[in-house]
Coordinates of C-alpha atoms and ligand atoms in Angstrom, one line a residue:
X22 CA -86.2 -91.2 220.1
X23 CA -84.9 -88.8 217.5
X24 CA -82.3 -86.4 219.0
X25 CA -80.7 -83.2 218.0
X26 CA -77.3 -82.9 216.3
X27 CA -75.8 -81.4 219.5
X28 CA -77.0 -84.3 221.7
X29 CA -75.9 -86.9 219.1
X30 CA -72.5 -85.2 219.0
X31 CA -72.2 -85.1 222.7
X32 CA -73.1 -88.8 223.1
X33 CA -70.6 -89.9 220.5
X34 CA -67.9 -87.6 221.7
X35 CA -68.2 -89.0 225.3
X36 CA -68.1 -92.6 223.9
X37 CA -64.9 -91.8 222.0
X38 CA -63.2 -90.3 225.0
X39 CA -63.8 -93.6 226.9
X40 CA -62.1 -95.6 224.2
X41 CA -59.1 -97.3 225.8
X42 CA -56.2 -96.3 223.6
X43 CA -53.2 -98.7 223.7
X44 CA -49.7 -98.0 222.6
X45 CA -46.9 -99.7 220.6
X46 CA -43.3 -99.0 219.7
X47 CA -42.5 -98.5 216.0
X48 CA -39.4 -97.3 214.1
X49 CA -39.4 -93.5 214.2
X50 CA -39.2 -93.2 210.4
X51 CA -42.5 -95.1 210.1
X52 CA -44.3 -92.7 212.6
X53 CA -45.5 -90.0 210.3
X54 CA -49.1 -89.0 211.2
X55 CA -49.1 -91.1 214.3
X56 CA -49.7 -89.7 217.7
X57 CA -46.9 -89.8 220.2
X58 CA -47.5 -91.7 223.5
X59 CA -44.4 -90.5 225.4
X60 CA -42.3 -87.5 225.8
X61 CA -39.2 -87.6 223.6
X62 CA -36.1 -86.3 225.5
X63 CA -32.9 -85.0 224.0
X64 CA -30.2 -87.6 224.9
X65 CA -27.4 -85.0 224.2
X66 CA -27.1 -81.2 224.1
X67 CA -28.4 -79.9 220.7
X68 CA -26.4 -78.7 219.0
X69 CA -23.7 -80.9 220.7
X70 CA -20.9 -78.3 220.2
X71 CA -20.6 -74.6 219.5
X72 CA -20.6 -74.2 215.7
X73 CA -20.8 -71.6 213.0
X74 CA -24.1 -70.5 211.6
X75 CA -22.5 -69.0 208.5
X76 CA -19.7 -69.5 206.1
X77 CA -17.0 -66.9 207.1
X78 CA -14.2 -66.5 209.5
X79 CA -14.0 -67.3 213.2
X80 CA -12.2 -64.9 215.4
X81 CA -11.8 -63.8 219.0
X82 CA -13.6 -60.5 219.2
X83 CA -11.7 -57.3 219.8
X84 CA -13.4 -54.1 218.8
X85 CA -10.0 -52.5 217.9
X86 CA -9.0 -55.2 215.4
X87 CA -10.4 -55.1 211.9
X88 CA -8.0 -57.4 210.0
X89 CA -6.8 -60.9 210.5
X90 CA -4.4 -63.4 209.1
X91 CA -6.2 -66.6 208.2
X92 CA -4.4 -69.5 209.9
X93 CA -6.4 -72.4 208.4
X94 CA -9.8 -73.8 207.5
X95 CA -12.4 -75.8 209.3
X96 CA -15.4 -77.3 207.5
X97 CA -18.4 -79.2 209.0
X98 CA -17.3 -82.6 210.3
X99 CA -13.6 -81.8 209.8
X100 CA -12.4 -80.0 212.9
X101 CA -8.7 -79.2 213.2
X102 CA -7.0 -77.2 215.9
X103 CA -4.9 -74.1 215.2
X104 CA -2.9 -71.9 217.5
X105 CA -4.7 -68.6 217.3
X106 CA -4.4 -65.1 218.8
X107 CA -6.6 -62.0 218.4
X108 CA -4.9 -61.1 215.1
X109 CA -5.6 -64.4 213.5
X110 CA -8.7 -66.2 212.2
X111 CA -9.8 -69.5 210.7
X112 CA -11.9 -69.8 207.7
X113 CA -15.0 -71.6 208.9
X114 CA -18.1 -73.2 207.2
X115 CA -21.7 -73.5 208.3
X116 CA -22.0 -76.2 210.9
X117 CA -18.3 -76.5 211.5
X118 CA -17.1 -76.7 215.1
X119 CA -15.9 -73.4 216.5
X120 CA -12.4 -73.4 218.0
X121 CA -12.5 -73.0 221.8
X122 CA -10.5 -69.7 221.5
X123 CA -13.0 -68.0 219.1
X124 CA -16.3 -66.3 220.1
X125 CA -17.5 -64.6 217.0
X126 CA -18.0 -65.5 213.3
X127 CA -18.0 -62.9 210.6
X128 CA -19.9 -63.9 207.5
X129 CA -18.0 -64.1 204.3
X130 CA -20.1 -61.3 202.8
X131 CA -18.7 -58.9 205.4
X132 CA -15.0 -59.3 204.7
X133 CA -12.6 -58.8 201.8
X134 CA -10.2 -61.6 201.5
X135 CA -6.8 -61.3 199.8
X136 CA -4.6 -64.3 200.0
X137 CA -4.5 -65.2 203.7
X138 CA -5.6 -61.7 204.8
X139 CA -9.1 -60.8 205.7
X140 CA -10.3 -57.3 206.3
X141 CA -13.7 -56.2 207.7
X142 CA -15.8 -54.2 205.3
X143 CA -16.9 -50.8 206.5
X144 CA -20.5 -51.7 206.0
X145 CA -20.3 -54.8 208.2
X146 CA -22.2 -55.3 211.4
X147 CA -19.5 -56.3 213.9
X148 CA -20.7 -57.7 217.3
X149 CA -19.3 -60.1 219.7
X150 CA -20.9 -63.6 219.6
X151 CA -22.5 -63.2 216.2
X152 CA -23.3 -66.0 213.8
X153 CA -22.6 -68.7 216.4
X154 CA -24.9 -71.6 217.3
X155 CA -24.1 -72.3 221.0
X156 CA -23.9 -75.9 222.3
X157 CA -27.4 -76.7 223.8
X158 CA -29.0 -73.6 222.4
X159 CA -31.6 -75.6 220.6
X160 CA -32.2 -78.0 223.5
X161 CA -30.3 -79.2 226.5
X162 CA -29.8 -82.8 227.3
X163 CA -32.9 -84.4 229.0
X164 CA -35.2 -81.6 228.0
X165 CA -38.4 -82.5 226.1
X166 CA -37.8 -82.4 222.4
X167 CA -41.3 -83.6 221.4
X168 CA -44.1 -83.7 224.0
X169 CA -46.5 -86.7 224.4
X170 CA -49.6 -86.5 222.4
X171 CA -48.0 -84.7 219.5
X172 CA -49.4 -85.6 216.1
X173 CA -46.2 -86.4 214.3
X174 CA -45.3 -84.3 211.2
X175 CA -42.1 -84.5 209.1
X176 CA -40.4 -81.9 211.4
X177 CA -41.0 -84.1 214.4
X178 CA -39.3 -87.0 212.8
X179 CA -36.2 -84.8 212.3
X180 CA -36.3 -83.9 215.9
X181 CA -36.6 -87.6 216.9
X182 CA -33.6 -88.3 214.6
X183 CA -31.5 -85.6 216.2
X184 CA -32.2 -87.2 219.6
X185 CA -31.3 -90.7 218.4
X186 CA -34.8 -91.9 219.2
X187 CA -34.9 -94.8 216.8
X188 CA -38.2 -96.2 218.2
X189 CA -41.2 -94.1 219.2
X190 CA -44.0 -95.1 221.5
X191 CA -47.2 -94.2 219.7
X192 CA -50.9 -94.8 220.1
X193 CA -52.1 -97.9 218.2
X194 CA -54.2 -97.3 215.2
X195 CA -57.9 -97.9 215.8
X196 CA -59.2 -100.9 213.9
X197 CA -62.3 -99.9 212.1
X198 CA -64.4 -102.6 210.4
X199 CA -66.7 -101.5 207.5
X200 CA -69.6 -103.8 206.6
X201 CA -72.0 -103.0 203.7
X202 CA -75.6 -104.3 203.7
X203 CA -78.0 -104.6 200.8
X204 CA -79.4 -107.1 198.4
X205 CA -78.7 -104.7 195.6
X206 CA -75.0 -104.4 196.1
X207 CA -72.5 -106.1 193.8
X208 CA -68.7 -105.9 193.7
X209 CA -67.1 -103.0 191.7
X210 CA -65.5 -105.3 189.1
X211 CA -68.9 -106.5 188.0
X212 CA -71.3 -104.8 185.6
X213 CA -74.6 -104.1 187.3
X214 CA -77.7 -105.7 185.6
X215 CA -81.3 -105.3 186.5
X216 CA -81.7 -103.7 189.9
X217 CA -78.2 -104.0 191.2
X218 CA -75.7 -101.3 191.9
X219 CA -72.0 -101.3 192.6
X220 CA -70.8 -101.1 196.2
X221 CA -69.3 -97.7 196.7
X222 CA -69.8 -96.6 200.4
X223 CA -67.2 -99.0 201.6
X224 CA -64.5 -97.3 199.6
X225 CA -65.2 -93.8 200.7
X226 CA -65.2 -94.9 204.3
X227 CA -62.1 -97.0 204.1
X228 CA -60.3 -94.2 202.3
X229 CA -61.4 -91.8 205.0
X230 CA -60.2 -94.2 207.7
X231 CA -56.9 -94.5 206.0
X232 CA -56.6 -90.7 205.6
X233 CA -56.9 -90.6 209.4
X234 CA -54.0 -93.1 209.8
X235 CA -56.3 -95.7 211.3
X236 CA -56.7 -99.2 210.0
X237 CA -59.8 -99.9 207.9
X238 CA -61.0 -103.5 207.6
X239 CA -63.3 -104.3 204.7
X240 CA -65.9 -106.7 206.1
X241 CA -67.5 -107.1 202.7
X242 CA -71.2 -107.1 201.7
X243 CA -74.0 -108.9 203.5
X244 CA -77.5 -109.2 202.0
X245 CA -80.7 -108.1 203.8
X246 CA -81.4 -111.5 205.4
X247 CA -81.7 -111.3 209.1
X248 CA -79.9 -114.5 209.8
X249 CA -77.0 -113.5 207.7
X250 CA -76.8 -110.1 209.3
X251 CA -76.9 -111.7 212.7
X252 CA -74.1 -114.0 211.8
X253 CA -71.9 -111.3 210.1
X254 CA -72.4 -108.6 212.7
X255 CA -71.8 -111.1 215.6
X256 CA -68.5 -112.0 214.0
X257 CA -67.6 -108.4 213.6
X258 CA -68.5 -107.7 217.2
X259 CA -66.4 -110.6 218.5
X260 CA -63.4 -109.7 216.4
X261 CA -60.5 -107.4 217.6
X262 CA -62.0 -104.2 216.0
X263 CA -62.5 -101.0 218.0
X264 CA -65.2 -99.6 215.9
X265 CA -67.8 -101.2 213.6
X266 CA -69.4 -99.1 210.8
X267 CA -72.2 -100.6 208.9
X268 CA -74.0 -99.0 206.0
X269 CA -77.5 -99.4 204.9
X270 CA -80.5 -101.0 206.5
X271 CA -81.1 -98.6 209.4
X272 CA -84.2 -96.8 208.1
X273 CA -87.8 -97.8 208.6
X274 CA -88.0 -100.1 205.5
X275 CA -89.3 -103.6 205.8
X276 CA -85.9 -105.1 205.4
X277 CA -84.0 -102.7 207.5
X278 CA -82.8 -105.1 210.2
X279 CA -79.5 -103.7 211.3
X280 CA -80.8 -101.9 214.4
X281 CA -82.7 -105.0 215.6
X282 CA -79.7 -107.1 215.0
X283 CA -77.5 -104.8 217.0
X284 CA -80.0 -105.0 219.9
X285 CA -80.3 -108.8 219.7
X286 CA -76.6 -109.1 219.9
X287 CA -76.4 -107.0 223.0
X288 CA -75.3 -103.6 221.6
X289 CA -76.3 -100.9 224.0
X290 CA -78.1 -98.5 221.6
X291 CA -77.4 -94.9 222.6
X292 CA -79.6 -93.3 220.0
X293 CA -81.4 -94.0 216.8
X294 CA -82.0 -91.2 214.4
X295 CA -80.7 -87.6 214.6
X296 CA -82.5 -84.5 213.5
X297 CA -80.1 -83.8 210.6
X298 CA -80.0 -84.1 206.9
X299 CA -78.5 -86.0 205.3
X300 CA -77.8 -89.0 207.6
X301 CA -80.9 -88.9 209.8
X302 CA -81.4 -92.7 210.2
X303 CA -78.0 -93.2 212.0
X304 CA -77.9 -95.6 214.9
X305 CA -75.2 -95.4 217.5
X306 CA -74.3 -97.8 220.3
X307 CA -71.6 -99.4 222.4
X308 CA -70.7 -103.0 222.8
X309 CA -68.7 -104.4 225.7
X310 CA -66.4 -107.3 225.0
X311 CA -64.1 -108.3 227.9
X312 CA -62.8 -105.0 229.3
X313 CA -63.0 -103.3 225.9
X314 CA -65.9 -101.2 224.7
X315 CA -66.4 -101.0 220.9
X316 CA -68.3 -98.2 219.2
X317 CA -71.0 -99.2 216.8
X318 CA -72.2 -97.0 214.0
X319 CA -75.1 -98.1 211.8
X320 CA -75.0 -95.5 209.0
X321 CA -77.6 -95.1 206.3
X322 CA -76.8 -96.6 202.9
X323 CA -77.2 -93.5 200.9
X324 CA -73.7 -92.7 199.8
X325 CA -73.8 -89.0 200.7
X326 CA -75.5 -89.7 204.1
X327 CA -72.9 -92.3 205.1
X328 CA -70.0 -90.1 204.3
X329 CA -71.5 -87.0 205.9
X330 CA -72.2 -89.0 209.0
X331 CA -68.6 -90.2 209.0
X332 CA -67.4 -86.6 208.6
X333 CA -69.4 -85.1 211.4
X334 CA -69.4 -87.9 213.9
X335 CA -66.4 -90.1 213.3
X336 CA -63.6 -88.0 211.8
X337 CA -64.1 -85.1 214.2
X338 CA -63.7 -87.4 217.2
X339 CA -60.7 -89.2 215.8
X340 CA -59.1 -85.9 215.1
X341 CA -59.7 -84.8 218.7
X342 CA -58.5 -87.9 220.5
X343 CA -55.4 -88.3 218.3
X344 CA -54.6 -84.6 218.3
X345 CA -54.8 -84.3 214.6
X346 CA -55.4 -81.1 212.8
X347 CA -59.2 -80.7 212.3
X348 CA -61.0 -79.9 209.1
X349 CA -60.8 -76.1 208.5
X350 CA -64.0 -74.2 209.0
X351 CA -64.7 -70.9 207.4
X352 CA -67.6 -68.4 207.3
X353 CA -68.7 -67.8 203.7
X354 CA -71.2 -65.7 201.9
X355 CA -74.0 -67.7 200.3
X356 CA -74.2 -67.1 196.5
X357 CA -77.7 -68.6 195.9
X358 CA -80.9 -69.2 197.8
X359 CA -81.3 -72.6 199.4
X360 CA -84.4 -74.6 200.2
X361 CA -84.7 -75.7 203.8
X362 CA -88.2 -75.8 205.2
X363 CA -87.7 -77.7 208.4
X364 CA -85.7 -77.3 211.6
X365 CA -83.2 -80.1 211.0
X366 CA -79.5 -79.3 210.9
X367 CA -78.4 -79.6 207.3
X368 CA -75.0 -80.4 205.9
X369 CA -75.3 -79.3 202.3
X370 CA -72.6 -79.8 199.7
X371 CA -71.1 -76.6 198.3
X372 CA -68.3 -75.1 196.3
X373 CA -66.3 -72.7 198.3
X374 CA -63.9 -70.1 196.8
X375 CA -62.0 -67.2 198.1
X376 CA -62.8 -64.1 195.9
X377 CA -60.3 -61.4 194.9
X378 CA -61.1 -59.5 198.1
X379 CA -60.2 -62.5 200.2
X380 CA -63.8 -63.2 201.1
X381 CA -65.1 -66.7 201.1
X382 CA -68.1 -67.4 198.8
X383 CA -70.0 -70.6 198.8
X384 CA -72.4 -71.7 196.1
X385 CA -74.5 -74.8 195.7
X386 CA -75.4 -76.0 192.3
X387 CA -76.1 -79.5 193.6
X388 CA -79.4 -81.3 193.8
X389 CA -78.5 -82.1 197.5
X390 CA -80.0 -85.6 197.0
X391 CA -78.3 -87.9 199.4
X392 CA -78.0 -90.5 196.7
X393 CA -75.8 -88.4 194.3
X394 CA -72.4 -89.5 195.1
X395 CA -70.7 -88.3 192.0
X396 CA -72.2 -84.8 192.5
X397 CA -70.8 -84.9 196.1
X398 CA -67.4 -85.7 194.7
X399 CA -67.4 -82.2 193.0
X400 CA -68.1 -80.4 196.3
X401 CA -65.3 -79.1 198.4
X402 CA -67.2 -78.2 201.5
X403 CA -70.2 -79.0 203.7
X404 CA -72.3 -76.0 204.5
X405 CA -73.7 -76.1 208.0
X406 CA -77.3 -74.8 207.8
X407 CA -78.3 -74.5 211.4
X408 CA -81.6 -75.7 212.9
X409 CA -83.1 -72.2 213.1
X410 CA -82.2 -71.2 209.6
X411 CA -85.1 -71.5 207.2
X412 CA -84.7 -71.1 203.4
X413 CA -81.4 -69.1 203.7
X414 CA -81.1 -66.5 201.0
X415 CA -78.2 -65.3 198.9
X416 CA -75.9 -63.1 201.0
X417 CA -76.5 -65.1 204.2
X418 CA -73.3 -66.0 206.1
X419 CA -72.8 -69.7 206.3
X420 CA -70.3 -71.8 208.2
X421 CA -68.6 -74.3 206.0
X422 CA -66.4 -77.3 206.7
X423 CA -63.8 -77.8 204.1
X424 CA -63.6 -81.4 202.9
Ligands
AMP503 P1 -80.6 -98.1 202.8 O1 -80.1 -97.2 203.8 O2 -80.2 -99.5 203.0 O3 -82.1 -98.0 202.7 O4 -80.0 -97.7 201.4 C1 -80.3 -96.4 200.9 C2 -79.8 -96.2 199.5 O5 -78.4 -96.3 199.5 C3 -80.3 -97.2 198.5 O6 -80.5 -96.6 197.3 C4 -79.2 -98.2 198.4 O7 -79.2 -98.9 197.2 C5 -77.9 -97.3 198.6 N1 -76.8 -98.0 199.1 C6 -76.9 -98.8 200.3 N2 -75.7 -99.3 200.6 C7 -74.8 -98.9 199.6 C8 -73.4 -99.0 199.4 N3 -72.7 -99.7 200.2 N4 -72.9 -98.5 198.3 C9 -73.7 -97.7 197.4 N5 -75.0 -97.5 197.6 C10 -75.6 -98.1 198.7
MG504 MG1 -80.7 -101.4 202.2

């Protein structure tokens, strides 16, 4: 039951949309890159008082009057009241509260000051109401400062701070378990001998999960023994995780038990194998536990395949449901011929640059073998070679996902 990329995407996208996102309250200054689960309202008018937008003098506007006697000084946070008339002014600093009587601020650059006398320069623009930030002009009390579902960036934390919102309700991070399978895998701090290799997939996946502000849980390595796989995967399915990602053991090799094990443990397999390269052997399913549905990804063990699968099927959906900025996509001109003789959708590793004319160019000097992880680490994009495109030649326009 091999399916197209589009079908696979649709099935996985639907499953992600059905995830039951729960919420939690956290200190606002810990909420960077989380997604807001409530509207944040202003608890006061912002700014809370009329204040000066410039360093200068505050006056009551009268078109006929061009010089003033400076009666005093008000700086930000140090309001003082003065008795004023149209011929007098106060020296005022940015952010300082504007005296009730005044309605205009003239920037310091636009006046000549001599002792306690200020005279408007001829070159000055002179308009009633200028250089003032009105009370509530940013936001009025009880208006929405940050809407629900906002992906929180530094600027939003500043907005929350201004509103005195010390705790924010955000969507909980998804808990994503990563389990590696393979008799050949050894921990990274050991030197491989014979036919062993160091575990690497787990780290690319956990780092990607972290980058998405989700919680990655390293479930370790399990060997290709069916009994052990049953035991480890059952444990993972019964834990609190929202998503399980396994790597390895989903192809058609003699010891590729992962899919069978999923089935035996009651995972509802939605599809096995997608018509893509790399990453074809992917198996995807759902597992109901209590009233919660977990998403189950069996990714192939090839380091490039597992990471590409994560990019196109997991990251995109997490970006969508958490309102995160998605990977940038650009159209680029191919700089060398590529070999693609079948009608799979390919995600080839490439190097993307913007040339001096502002046009994107993409080249691929890579072997494109799905085992070459270090080569992949030099790429900065995935080139999407669509199903219908056969052996694209230099000059072809290719859509690229920046990674
Ligand atoms: P498999 O999908 O289990 O057939 O594995 C395909 C290839 O990926 C084999 O060459 C494995 O040795 C390699 N591989 C599997 N799992 C990992 C892993 N976690 N880290 C690095 N390489 C792996
Ligand atoms: Mg294996």
